[in-house]
Amino acid sequence: MESPTAEAPKGNFIRDIIDADLASGRCKTPVTRFPPEPNGYLHLGHAKSICLNFGIARDYQGVCHLRFDDTNPTKEETEYVEAIQRDIRWLGFDWRENLFFASDYFEKLYEIAVHLIRKGKAFVDSSTAEELREQRGSFTAPGVESRFRERSVEENLDLFARMRAGEFEDGAHVLRAKIDMASKSILMRDTLLYRIRHAHHHRTGDAWCIYPMYDYAHPLSDALESITHSICTLEFADHREFYDWVVAEAQELLPSTPHQYEFARLNVDYTMMSKRNLLTLVEEKLVAGWDDPRMPTLAGLRRRGVTPAALRDFAEMVGVAKANSVVDLGKLEYCIRNDLNFTAPRRMCVLEPLKVVLTNFPEGHAETLEAADFPPDVGKPGTHALSLTRELYIERTDFERAPPPGFHRLSPGAEVRLASAYIIRCDEVVERDGQVVELRCTYDADSKGGASGRKVKGVIHWVSAERGVPCEVRLYDRLFLSEAPGAERDFHEELNPASLAVHAGAIVEPVLVGDPAGSHYQFTRLGYFCSDIVDSTAARLVFNRTVSLRDSWTKPVVEPAAVLAPASAEPKPDADKRPGKKSAGQRRADVRAEDPTLLSRLDRYRTVLGLSEEDADLLTGERQISDFFDEACGVYAKPETIAKWVVNDVLREVKDQAASALRLRPAALAALARLVDEGAISSAAGKAVFAKLIAEGGEAQAWVERLGLLKVEDQGALAACIEKVLAGSPEQVRKYREGKKNLLGFFVGQVMKELVSADPALTRELLTKRLDA
RNA sequence: UCGGGGAUCGUCUAAUGGCAGGACGCCAGUUUCUGGAUCUGGCUAUCAAGGUUCGAAUCCUUGUCCCCGAGCCA
């Protein structure tokens, strides 16, 4: 029960890739990196990335570098560099000696640029920004080549040197890669490498006036650091092609070849995660700063009282995948509670005090009680002293003049227990101007402790009026009213006006007065709190509510989102008149239109061979496929059978290679089809042989013999195998007989694993008979 | 419109041709000096349609929907 946050890493597709790379020897130990740009504070989304990258390094005995991607001097500041390091350390990760800056590589990057120019792979373009934009083309239209594209190497070298020397104004020239302006990917259309920026850099000062672009600097930085797995978010997937291009072109000057992998960035509902918008919140003073407890920044979460362990647990819980998703804020809250429940000592604090006088308690007397720091189920020792006096405060909301049904708290004549103390009964309600101002109660002096035998349904928190300490308590709600702030409209309109509620007149137990700022508590029945690391002082205690307790009594009255007027129903532009992508079917038709042979074969396949419309279409979309099919039919004249094999199995294999590159020969496929057709081998065995033919080539018959796949005629062997499998899985047999019939597949699978040559159809039949007997 | 990436319980995520599993959430009960925590039980999913296969979330085909991309930002 002690450490609920297991933090045992789940697998994910990136770890699968690393496992495979390790197994194949592509890399010995993984080297990852976390590459923030120092232009803002780290947030929840970064936490996921940090946990991923540093987590891999930790679990594989690898290394994770911290590298600042500081290639844009106009946006980056040292303040951010420091804050980022502080936040990563706080989260619990350590880059050891591996702290890097892209700006450390500026000289090397320049050298590589010169190398590219010499190779004729880069040129200085003197077009204006506007010309560049126009010439880039669009999604549908190719770009046009710059009129500066064919400058000589010498001229490029000269110009680039003078760019560096500061001879030109900002924007006068850029260095571009020379790739292909007609590329389908806009990012490959002579990608920009360097721009002129006469700006002061936070680290290199005024040493440079040309700065590399991300697309150029990032892959090279990875390569220079021998990063093995460069993990980034999905929106960079399009950049991978250029990433590979630069690394390949600069290979001679690089110690390694890194690879990029992309995962889906974290989104959390009711939370805005874009750095740009977060900066706006800060700049417009809509929040108290980057560390405002309502911010999703690590600094804000820390100040709010969220623990690093909770964040790590959360990162683990949300997983790593490639599908865009929006995570419930409730999951984060769960992780926070699940950590703090075991670590935050219980104290009592009254937010809205209502005075209670214990009429049968002696005036001027204080009874010292012992209160447990944790409830018994947490299993942690520790107590603290608590003073009970004649006058005390309870929570105003814990009293109801006319209690609703099911109300377990105080009401006229009702009894309730003061936590860690006695049971009291409300005898009299004192009102002034229709307001309840005081409750006069009597306490049962024999009701202390569980041993008294007296039980009441309600237990409420309280603080001695004489001994309690005034304090300020800040309650937070989500900063935004809408699930996806900024998605449908300007986020300013979606700010939650009630995101901060200050209780300036709260009263807390005196024991926590000397505790250091940032101490965590559970204020009983209210939630988890943390003394504010900025504003709380000994003279004036200030607490932030990190998260409330789960509450199965107070139902949410109004869903805050409901308050928001529906966004003006702006229909998505041409959602209905989307022309539809050019389908593969269309492409096949296009190919046939150019090739009369295919066209006539289409007709022949349908009419003479009697193939279905669909198969005939599929087989005539590409000359090589059609040839393959014809050749196979020539060897084994069963067109429908061959068509099935080609359509369902061969087509898959030619997705990323040409049919002519296949090791599988048409004749071999034909022979295989015949073996299956004639019942010599089962279709399952056929698939196995097919896989071998694809991987290694050869003849079907030879593989059948080598793998021992000839169908077993001996039913005795099969029956014995079935018995063995059933005996080995009594639990499954029981479940099957109880009605879980789809376990049949499990049994067939077991038998096939045991006896590869078994006929699955027969196996299934025998199995069914045996199990249903 | 072109290119890239996706689609599994309400949410997040597993299952790599063989038991659709876990977590959050929700509901009911248990228990409790926190209407907390615990424990027990329950809830709900393979985008659609065809095909291949003894067997498909997984392979083939077609279709639908969603996200990203035309900064001298990262």
PDB file of N, CA, C and O (backbone and C1' of nucleotides) in Angstrom, chain A residues 16 71 136 140 192 195 197 238 318 331 346 406 408 522 525 550 552 579 652 655 683 742 745 764, chain B residues 1-3 11-12 16 18-20 33-37 51 53-54 59-62 70 72-74:
ATOM      1  N   ASP A  16       9.194  -0.709 -28.888  1.00  0.00           N
ATOM      2  CA  ASP A  16       9.251  -1.865 -29.784  1.00  0.00           C
ATOM      3  C   ASP A  16      10.344  -1.672 -30.830  1.00  0.00           C
ATOM      4  O   ASP A  16      11.095  -2.595 -31.148  1.00  0.00           O
ATOM      5  N   THR A  71      18.106  28.198 -32.079  1.00  0.00           N
ATOM      6  CA  THR A  71      18.567  28.679 -33.386  1.00  0.00           C
ATOM      7  C   THR A  71      17.857  29.952 -33.821  1.00  0.00           C
ATOM      8  O   THR A  71      18.102  30.448 -34.901  1.00  0.00           O
ATOM      9  N   ARG A 136       7.210  28.811 -53.956  1.00  0.00           N
ATOM     10  CA  ARG A 136       7.135  27.540 -53.253  1.00  0.00           C
ATOM     11  C   ARG A 136       6.030  26.645 -53.798  1.00  0.00           C
ATOM     12  O   ARG A 136       6.041  25.448 -53.615  1.00  0.00           O
ATOM     13  N   THR A 140      -1.117  21.539 -54.255  1.00  0.00           N
ATOM     14  CA  THR A 140      -1.421  20.889 -55.528  1.00  0.00           C
ATOM     15  C   THR A 140      -0.469  21.274 -56.644  1.00  0.00           C
ATOM     16  O   THR A 140      -0.220  20.487 -57.543  1.00  0.00           O
ATOM     17  N   LEU A 192      14.907  25.928 -46.870  1.00  0.00           N
ATOM     18  CA  LEU A 192      15.776  26.979 -46.346  1.00  0.00           C
ATOM     19  C   LEU A 192      16.722  26.421 -45.273  1.00  0.00           C
ATOM     20  O   LEU A 192      16.294  25.682 -44.392  1.00  0.00           O
ATOM     21  N   ARG A 195      19.187  31.856 -42.522  1.00  0.00           N
ATOM     22  CA  ARG A 195      18.678  33.189 -42.800  1.00  0.00           C
ATOM     23  C   ARG A 195      19.573  34.198 -42.083  1.00  0.00           C
ATOM     24  O   ARG A 195      20.270  33.857 -41.117  1.00  0.00           O
ATOM     25  N   ARG A 197      20.074  37.253 -39.662  1.00  0.00           N
ATOM     26  CA  ARG A 197      19.368  37.883 -38.537  1.00  0.00           C
ATOM     27  C   ARG A 197      20.398  38.635 -37.717  1.00  0.00           C
ATOM     28  O   ARG A 197      21.177  38.028 -36.985  1.00  0.00           O
ATOM     29  N   ASP A 238       6.291  15.086 -41.501  1.00  0.00           N
ATOM     30  CA  ASP A 238       6.587  15.554 -42.854  1.00  0.00           C
ATOM     31  C   ASP A 238       8.040  16.008 -43.005  1.00  0.00           C
ATOM     32  O   ASP A 238       8.553  16.091 -44.111  1.00  0.00           O
ATOM     33  N   VAL A 318      -1.099   7.705 -19.728  1.00  0.00           N
ATOM     34  CA  VAL A 318      -1.655   8.117 -21.019  1.00  0.00           C
ATOM     35  C   VAL A 318      -1.007   7.378 -22.181  1.00  0.00           C
ATOM     36  O   VAL A 318      -1.588   7.298 -23.261  1.00  0.00           O
ATOM     37  N   LYS A 331      -7.914  12.008 -15.268  1.00  0.00           N
ATOM     38  CA  LYS A 331      -6.817  11.054 -15.094  1.00  0.00           C
ATOM     39  C   LYS A 331      -5.662  11.696 -14.324  1.00  0.00           C
ATOM     40  O   LYS A 331      -5.053  11.054 -13.480  1.00  0.00           O
ATOM     41  N   ARG A 346      -2.786  14.542   7.201  1.00  0.00           N
ATOM     42  CA  ARG A 346      -4.115  15.159   7.329  1.00  0.00           C
ATOM     43  C   ARG A 346      -4.075  16.281   8.354  1.00  0.00           C
ATOM     44  O   ARG A 346      -3.476  16.138   9.433  1.00  0.00           O
ATOM     45  N   GLY A 406     -30.818  12.287   3.366  1.00  0.00           N
ATOM     46  CA  GLY A 406     -29.496  11.706   3.168  1.00  0.00           C
ATOM     47  C   GLY A 406     -28.373  12.578   3.677  1.00  0.00           C
ATOM     48  O   GLY A 406     -27.206  12.243   3.523  1.00  0.00           O
ATOM     49  N   HIS A 408     -25.782  13.840   6.103  1.00  0.00           N
ATOM     50  CA  HIS A 408     -25.142  13.215   7.264  1.00  0.00           C
ATOM     51  C   HIS A 408     -24.485  14.199   8.204  1.00  0.00           C
ATOM     52  O   HIS A 408     -23.726  13.813   9.075  1.00  0.00           O
ATOM     53  N   GLN A 522      -3.405  17.038   3.369  1.00  0.00           N
ATOM     54  CA  GLN A 522      -4.799  16.868   3.003  1.00  0.00           C
ATOM     55  C   GLN A 522      -5.579  17.606   4.074  1.00  0.00           C
ATOM     56  O   GLN A 522      -5.471  17.269   5.262  1.00  0.00           O
ATOM     57  N   ARG A 525     -11.520  16.300   4.301  1.00  0.00           N
ATOM     58  CA  ARG A 525     -12.793  16.469   3.605  1.00  0.00           C
ATOM     59  C   ARG A 525     -12.790  17.598   2.567  1.00  0.00           C
ATOM     60  O   ARG A 525     -13.780  17.814   1.880  1.00  0.00           O
ATOM     61  N   ARG A 550     -12.366  13.223  -4.177  1.00  0.00           N
ATOM     62  CA  ARG A 550     -13.528  12.722  -4.911  1.00  0.00           C
ATOM     63  C   ARG A 550     -14.724  12.927  -3.988  1.00  0.00           C
ATOM     64  O   ARG A 550     -14.603  12.838  -2.775  1.00  0.00           O
ATOM     65  N   SER A 552     -18.747  11.800  -3.643  1.00  0.00           N
ATOM     66  CA  SER A 552     -19.914  11.101  -4.179  1.00  0.00           C
ATOM     67  C   SER A 552     -21.205  11.666  -3.590  1.00  0.00           C
ATOM     68  O   SER A 552     -22.276  11.135  -3.810  1.00  0.00           O
ATOM     69  N   PRO A 579     -13.965  16.874 -53.167  1.00  0.00           N
ATOM     70  CA  PRO A 579     -13.981  16.063 -54.374  1.00  0.00           C
ATOM     71  C   PRO A 579     -13.569  14.612 -54.139  1.00  0.00           C
ATOM     72  O   PRO A 579     -13.858  13.754 -54.954  1.00  0.00           O
ATOM     73  N   ARG A 652       0.062  -7.471 -51.280  1.00  0.00           N
ATOM     74  CA  ARG A 652       0.597  -6.930 -50.022  1.00  0.00           C
ATOM     75  C   ARG A 652       2.112  -6.748 -50.122  1.00  0.00           C
ATOM     76  O   ARG A 652       2.663  -5.777 -49.644  1.00  0.00           O
ATOM     77  N   LYS A 655       3.687  -3.675 -52.082  1.00  0.00           N
ATOM     78  CA  LYS A 655       3.332  -2.308 -51.692  1.00  0.00           C
ATOM     79  C   LYS A 655       4.547  -1.408 -51.601  1.00  0.00           C
ATOM     80  O   LYS A 655       4.489  -0.239 -51.906  1.00  0.00           O
ATOM     81  N   SER A 683      -4.097 -25.050 -46.164  1.00  0.00           N
ATOM     82  CA  SER A 683      -3.938 -23.653 -46.578  1.00  0.00           C
ATOM     83  C   SER A 683      -3.043 -22.898 -45.596  1.00  0.00           C
ATOM     84  O   SER A 683      -2.333 -21.968 -45.971  1.00  0.00           O
ATOM     85  N   ASN A 742     -15.735 -19.042 -28.343  1.00  0.00           N
ATOM     86  CA  ASN A 742     -14.683 -18.519 -29.208  1.00  0.00           C
ATOM     87  C   ASN A 742     -13.283 -18.936 -28.752  1.00  0.00           C
ATOM     88  O   ASN A 742     -12.286 -18.553 -29.345  1.00  0.00           O
ATOM     89  N   GLY A 745     -10.784 -21.128 -31.305  1.00  0.00           N
ATOM     90  CA  GLY A 745      -9.643 -20.592 -32.057  1.00  0.00           C
ATOM     91  C   GLY A 745      -8.348 -20.758 -31.268  1.00  0.00           C
ATOM     92  O   GLY A 745      -7.303 -21.063 -31.842  1.00  0.00           O
ATOM     93  N   ARG A 764     -10.176 -28.372 -36.328  1.00  0.00           N
ATOM     94  CA  ARG A 764     -11.332 -27.679 -35.768  1.00  0.00           C
ATOM     95  C   ARG A 764     -12.502 -28.643 -35.582  1.00  0.00           C
ATOM     96  O   ARG A 764     -13.156 -28.664 -34.550  1.00  0.00           O
TER      97      ARG A 764
ATOM     98  P     U B   1     -10.939  17.299 -52.941  1.00  0.00           P
ATOM     99  O5'   U B   1      -9.585  16.982 -53.755  1.00  0.00           O
ATOM    100  C5'   U B   1      -9.479  17.321 -55.114  1.00  0.00           C
ATOM    101  C4'   U B   1      -8.199  18.065 -55.359  1.00  0.00           C
ATOM    102  C3'   U B   1      -6.967  17.405 -54.762  1.00  0.00           C
ATOM    103  O3'   U B   1      -6.447  16.414 -55.625  1.00  0.00           O
ATOM    104  C1'   U B   1      -6.952  19.735 -54.282  1.00  0.00           C
ATOM    105  P     C B   2      -5.998  14.987 -54.996  1.00  0.00           P
ATOM    106  O5'   C B   2      -4.449  15.165 -54.664  1.00  0.00           O
ATOM    107  C5'   C B   2      -3.517  15.401 -55.712  1.00  0.00           C
ATOM    108  C4'   C B   2      -2.201  15.828 -55.129  1.00  0.00           C
ATOM    109  C3'   C B   2      -1.664  14.943 -54.002  1.00  0.00           C
ATOM    110  O3'   C B   2      -0.993  13.808 -54.504  1.00  0.00           O
ATOM    111  C1'   C B   2      -1.531  17.195 -53.344  1.00  0.00           C
ATOM    112  P     G B   3      -0.987  12.451 -53.632  1.00  0.00           P
ATOM    113  O5'   G B   3      -0.034  12.808 -52.413  1.00  0.00           O
ATOM    114  C5'   G B   3       1.355  12.973 -52.640  1.00  0.00           C
ATOM    115  C4'   G B   3       2.032  13.418 -51.365  1.00  0.00           C
ATOM    116  C3'   G B   3       1.791  12.550 -50.148  1.00  0.00           C
ATOM    117  O3'   G B   3       2.587  11.383 -50.152  1.00  0.00           O
ATOM    118  C1'   G B   3       1.557  14.810 -49.543  1.00  0.00           C
ATOM    119  P     U B  11     -14.793   8.241 -26.405  1.00  0.00           P
ATOM    120  O5'   U B  11     -13.775   8.600 -25.241  1.00  0.00           O
ATOM    121  C5'   U B  11     -13.546   9.950 -24.854  1.00  0.00           C
ATOM    122  C4'   U B  11     -12.397  10.013 -23.877  1.00  0.00           C
ATOM    123  C3'   U B  11     -11.139   9.289 -24.326  1.00  0.00           C
ATOM    124  O3'   U B  11     -10.347  10.104 -25.173  1.00  0.00           O
ATOM    125  C1'   U B  11     -11.644   8.622 -22.138  1.00  0.00           C
ATOM    126  P     C B  12      -9.490   9.439 -26.326  1.00  0.00           P
ATOM    127  O5'   C B  12      -8.306   8.737 -25.509  1.00  0.00           O
ATOM    128  C5'   C B  12      -7.279   9.542 -24.939  1.00  0.00           C
ATOM    129  C4'   C B  12      -6.357   8.681 -24.116  1.00  0.00           C
ATOM    130  C3'   C B  12      -5.715   7.497 -24.826  1.00  0.00           C
ATOM    131  O3'   C B  12      -4.646   7.887 -25.670  1.00  0.00           O
ATOM    132  C1'   C B  12      -6.473   6.803 -22.720  1.00  0.00           C
ATOM    133  P     U B  16       0.005  -9.709 -30.742  1.00  0.00           P
ATOM    134  O5'   U B  16      -0.402  -8.772 -31.988  1.00  0.00           O
ATOM    135  C5'   U B  16      -0.998  -9.311 -33.144  1.00  0.00           C
ATOM    136  C4'   U B  16      -0.096  -9.124 -34.358  1.00  0.00           C
ATOM    137  C3'   U B  16       1.015 -10.174 -34.505  1.00  0.00           C
ATOM    138  O3'   U B  16       1.264 -10.340 -35.887  1.00  0.00           O
ATOM    139  C1'   U B  16       1.990  -8.050 -34.399  1.00  0.00           C
ATOM    140  P     G B  18      -2.771 -14.174 -33.695  1.00  0.00           P
ATOM    141  O5'   G B  18      -3.897 -15.048 -32.999  1.00  0.00           O
ATOM    142  C5'   G B  18      -5.241 -14.570 -33.027  1.00  0.00           C
ATOM    143  C4'   G B  18      -6.111 -15.535 -32.266  1.00  0.00           C
ATOM    144  C3'   G B  18      -5.515 -15.992 -30.955  1.00  0.00           C
ATOM    145  O3'   G B  18      -6.583 -16.140 -30.039  1.00  0.00           O
ATOM    146  C1'   G B  18      -5.810 -17.873 -32.382  1.00  0.00           C
ATOM    147  P     C B  19      -6.941 -14.887 -29.100  1.00  0.00           P
ATOM    148  O5'   C B  19      -7.915 -15.622 -28.091  1.00  0.00           O
ATOM    149  C5'   C B  19      -9.176 -16.116 -28.530  1.00  0.00           C
ATOM    150  C4'   C B  19     -10.160 -15.921 -27.415  1.00  0.00           C
ATOM    151  C3'   C B  19     -10.241 -14.469 -26.923  1.00  0.00           C
ATOM    152  O3'   C B  19     -11.581 -14.177 -26.546  1.00  0.00           O
ATOM    153  C1'   C B  19      -9.538 -15.859 -25.167  1.00  0.00           C
ATOM    154  P     A B  20     -12.515 -13.516 -27.636  1.00  0.00           P
ATOM    155  O5'   A B  20     -11.975 -12.021 -27.675  1.00  0.00           O
ATOM    156  C5'   A B  20     -12.122 -11.226 -26.541  1.00  0.00           C
ATOM    157  C4'   A B  20     -11.055 -10.179 -26.537  1.00  0.00           C
ATOM    158  C3'   A B  20     -11.299  -9.063 -25.528  1.00  0.00           C
ATOM    159  O3'   A B  20     -10.783  -9.420 -24.268  1.00  0.00           O
ATOM    160  C1'   A B  20     -10.850  -8.129 -27.637  1.00  0.00           C
ATOM    161  P     C B  33     -15.100   3.544  12.030  1.00  0.00           P
ATOM    162  O5'   C B  33     -15.007   5.101  12.362  1.00  0.00           O
ATOM    163  C5'   C B  33     -16.059   5.948  11.957  1.00  0.00           C
ATOM    164  C4'   C B  33     -15.505   7.333  11.641  1.00  0.00           C
ATOM    165  C3'   C B  33     -14.163   7.309  10.943  1.00  0.00           C
ATOM    166  O3'   C B  33     -14.123   8.410  10.065  1.00  0.00           O
ATOM    167  C1'   C B  33     -14.019   8.636  12.854  1.00  0.00           C
ATOM    168  P     U B  34     -14.084   8.109   8.475  1.00  0.00           P
ATOM    169  O5'   U B  34     -13.618   9.543   7.989  1.00  0.00           O
ATOM    170  C5'   U B  34     -14.227  10.710   8.513  1.00  0.00           C
ATOM    171  C4'   U B  34     -14.292  11.754   7.418  1.00  0.00           C
ATOM    172  C3'   U B  34     -14.900  11.239   6.116  1.00  0.00           C
ATOM    173  O3'   U B  34     -15.556  12.318   5.491  1.00  0.00           O
ATOM    174  C1'   U B  34     -12.711  11.937   5.711  1.00  0.00           C
ATOM    175  P     G B  35     -17.104  12.269   5.347  1.00  0.00           P
ATOM    176  O5'   G B  35     -17.318  11.555   3.957  1.00  0.00           O
ATOM    177  C5'   G B  35     -17.464  10.154   3.840  1.00  0.00           C
ATOM    178  C4'   G B  35     -18.163   9.839   2.549  1.00  0.00           C
ATOM    179  C3'   G B  35     -17.565  10.573   1.360  1.00  0.00           C
ATOM    180  O3'   G B  35     -17.811   9.797   0.177  1.00  0.00           O
ATOM    181  C1'   G B  35     -19.773  11.324   1.720  1.00  0.00           C
ATOM    182  P     G B  36     -16.744   8.673  -0.285  1.00  0.00           P
ATOM    183  O5'   G B  36     -15.302   9.327  -0.094  1.00  0.00           O
ATOM    184  C5'   G B  36     -14.850  10.377  -0.932  1.00  0.00           C
ATOM    185  C4'   G B  36     -13.371  10.577  -0.709  1.00  0.00           C
ATOM    186  C3'   G B  36     -12.491   9.370  -1.028  1.00  0.00           C
ATOM    187  O3'   G B  36     -12.173   9.307  -2.399  1.00  0.00           O
ATOM    188  C1'   G B  36     -11.923  10.202   1.099  1.00  0.00           C
ATOM    189  P     A B  37     -12.004   7.916  -3.116  1.00  0.00           P
ATOM    190  O5'   A B  37     -10.940   7.139  -2.218  1.00  0.00           O
ATOM    191  C5'   A B  37      -9.542   7.350  -2.389  1.00  0.00           C
ATOM    192  C4'   A B  37      -8.793   6.493  -1.404  1.00  0.00           C
ATOM    193  C3'   A B  37      -8.998   4.989  -1.565  1.00  0.00           C
ATOM    194  O3'   A B  37      -8.177   4.446  -2.572  1.00  0.00           O
ATOM    195  C1'   A B  37      -9.290   5.566   0.687  1.00  0.00           C
ATOM    196  P     G B  51     -18.378 -11.377 -49.171  1.00  0.00           P
ATOM    197  O5'   G B  51     -16.855 -11.691 -49.485  1.00  0.00           O
ATOM    198  C5'   G B  51     -16.419 -11.717 -50.844  1.00  0.00           C
ATOM    199  C4'   G B  51     -14.944 -11.535 -50.920  1.00  0.00           C
ATOM    200  C3'   G B  51     -14.097 -12.599 -50.252  1.00  0.00           C
ATOM    201  O3'   G B  51     -14.061 -13.781 -51.016  1.00  0.00           O
ATOM    202  C1'   G B  51     -13.193 -10.480 -49.804  1.00  0.00           C
ATOM    203  P     U B  53     -10.141 -18.847 -49.161  1.00  0.00           P
ATOM    204  O5'   U B  53      -9.640 -18.969 -47.664  1.00  0.00           O
ATOM    205  C5'   U B  53      -8.269 -19.207 -47.384  1.00  0.00           C
ATOM    206  C4'   U B  53      -8.040 -19.153 -45.901  1.00  0.00           C
ATOM    207  C3'   U B  53      -8.966 -20.029 -45.074  1.00  0.00           C
ATOM    208  O3'   U B  53      -8.523 -21.375 -45.054  1.00  0.00           O
ATOM    209  C1'   U B  53      -8.819 -17.877 -44.092  1.00  0.00           C
ATOM    210  P     C B  54      -9.546 -22.556 -45.186  1.00  0.00           P
ATOM    211  O5'   C B  54     -10.333 -22.497 -43.802  1.00  0.00           O
ATOM    212  C5'   C B  54     -11.471 -23.343 -43.596  1.00  0.00           C
ATOM    213  C4'   C B  54     -11.800 -23.373 -42.128  1.00  0.00           C
ATOM    214  C3'   C B  54     -11.813 -22.015 -41.441  1.00  0.00           C
ATOM    215  O3'   C B  54     -13.048 -21.358 -41.635  1.00  0.00           O
ATOM    216  C1'   C B  54     -10.556 -23.523 -40.150  1.00  0.00           C
ATOM    217  P     C B  59      -3.137  -5.470 -41.044  1.00  0.00           P
ATOM    218  O5'   C B  59      -3.238  -6.629 -42.135  1.00  0.00           O
ATOM    219  C5'   C B  59      -2.091  -7.359 -42.515  1.00  0.00           C
ATOM    220  C4'   C B  59      -2.411  -8.190 -43.729  1.00  0.00           C
ATOM    221  C3'   C B  59      -3.224  -7.482 -44.805  1.00  0.00           C
ATOM    222  O3'   C B  59      -2.402  -6.709 -45.650  1.00  0.00           O
ATOM    223  C1'   C B  59      -4.182  -9.585 -44.376  1.00  0.00           C
ATOM    224  P     C B  60      -2.948  -5.433 -46.374  1.00  0.00           P
ATOM    225  O5'   C B  60      -3.852  -6.069 -47.516  1.00  0.00           O
ATOM    226  C5'   C B  60      -3.271  -6.729 -48.632  1.00  0.00           C
ATOM    227  C4'   C B  60      -4.355  -7.074 -49.609  1.00  0.00           C
ATOM    228  C3'   C B  60      -5.248  -5.906 -49.996  1.00  0.00           C
ATOM    229  O3'   C B  60      -4.671  -5.126 -51.020  1.00  0.00           O
ATOM    230  C1'   C B  60      -6.596  -7.747 -49.442  1.00  0.00           C
ATOM    231  P     U B  61      -4.983  -3.553 -51.084  1.00  0.00           P
ATOM    232  O5'   U B  61      -6.502  -3.572 -51.562  1.00  0.00           O
ATOM    233  C5'   U B  61      -6.835  -3.993 -52.881  1.00  0.00           C
ATOM    234  C4'   U B  61      -8.321  -3.905 -53.069  1.00  0.00           C
ATOM    235  C3'   U B  61      -8.929  -2.544 -52.781  1.00  0.00           C
ATOM    236  O3'   U B  61      -8.757  -1.663 -53.875  1.00  0.00           O
ATOM    237  C1'   U B  61     -10.253  -4.222 -51.778  1.00  0.00           C
ATOM    238  P     U B  62      -8.581  -0.106 -53.586  1.00  0.00           P
ATOM    239  O5'   U B  62     -10.094   0.331 -53.300  1.00  0.00           O
ATOM    240  C5'   U B  62     -11.080   0.189 -54.314  1.00  0.00           C
ATOM    241  C4'   U B  62     -12.448   0.379 -53.718  1.00  0.00           C
ATOM    242  C3'   U B  62     -12.646   1.674 -52.931  1.00  0.00           C
ATOM    243  O3'   U B  62     -12.898   2.778 -53.787  1.00  0.00           O
ATOM    244  C1'   U B  62     -13.530  -0.127 -51.703  1.00  0.00           C
ATOM    245  P     A B  70       2.577  25.200 -43.144  1.00  0.00           P
ATOM    246  O5'   A B  70       2.732  25.351 -44.722  1.00  0.00           O
ATOM    247  C5'   A B  70       4.027  25.397 -45.300  1.00  0.00           C
ATOM    248  C4'   A B  70       3.950  26.001 -46.669  1.00  0.00           C
ATOM    249  C3'   A B  70       3.358  27.410 -46.739  1.00  0.00           C
ATOM    250  O3'   A B  70       4.353  28.373 -46.445  1.00  0.00           O
ATOM    251  C1'   A B  70       2.373  26.064 -48.398  1.00  0.00           C
ATOM    252  P     C B  72       9.543  31.195 -45.047  1.00  0.00           P
ATOM    253  O5'   C B  72      10.938  31.724 -44.488  1.00  0.00           O
ATOM    254  C5'   C B  72      11.715  30.878 -43.660  1.00  0.00           C
ATOM    255  C4'   C B  72      12.686  31.703 -42.853  1.00  0.00           C
ATOM    256  C3'   C B  72      12.017  32.730 -41.970  1.00  0.00           C
ATOM    257  O3'   C B  72      12.807  32.849 -40.798  1.00  0.00           O
ATOM    258  C1'   C B  72      13.492  33.799 -43.446  1.00  0.00           C
ATOM    259  P     C B  73      12.030  32.978 -39.396  1.00  0.00           P
ATOM    260  O5'   C B  73      11.047  31.744 -39.329  1.00  0.00           O
ATOM    261  C5'   C B  73      11.476  30.517 -38.778  1.00  0.00           C
ATOM    262  C4'   C B  73      11.037  30.443 -37.335  1.00  0.00           C
ATOM    263  C3'   C B  73      11.439  29.186 -36.608  1.00  0.00           C
ATOM    264  O3'   C B  73      12.763  29.301 -36.148  1.00  0.00           O
ATOM    265  C1'   C B  73       9.171  29.681 -36.174  1.00  0.00           C
ATOM    266  P     A B  74      13.736  28.075 -36.264  1.00  0.00           P
ATOM    267  O5'   A B  74      13.210  27.065 -35.155  1.00  0.00           O
ATOM    268  C5'   A B  74      13.222  27.434 -33.784  1.00  0.00           C
ATOM    269  C4'   A B  74      12.359  26.443 -33.032  1.00  0.00           C
ATOM    270  C3'   A B  74      12.725  24.986 -33.247  1.00  0.00           C
ATOM    271  O3'   A B  74      13.746  24.578 -32.367  1.00  0.00           O
ATOM    272  C1'   A B  74      10.396  25.267 -33.573  1.00  0.00           C
TER     273        A B  74
END
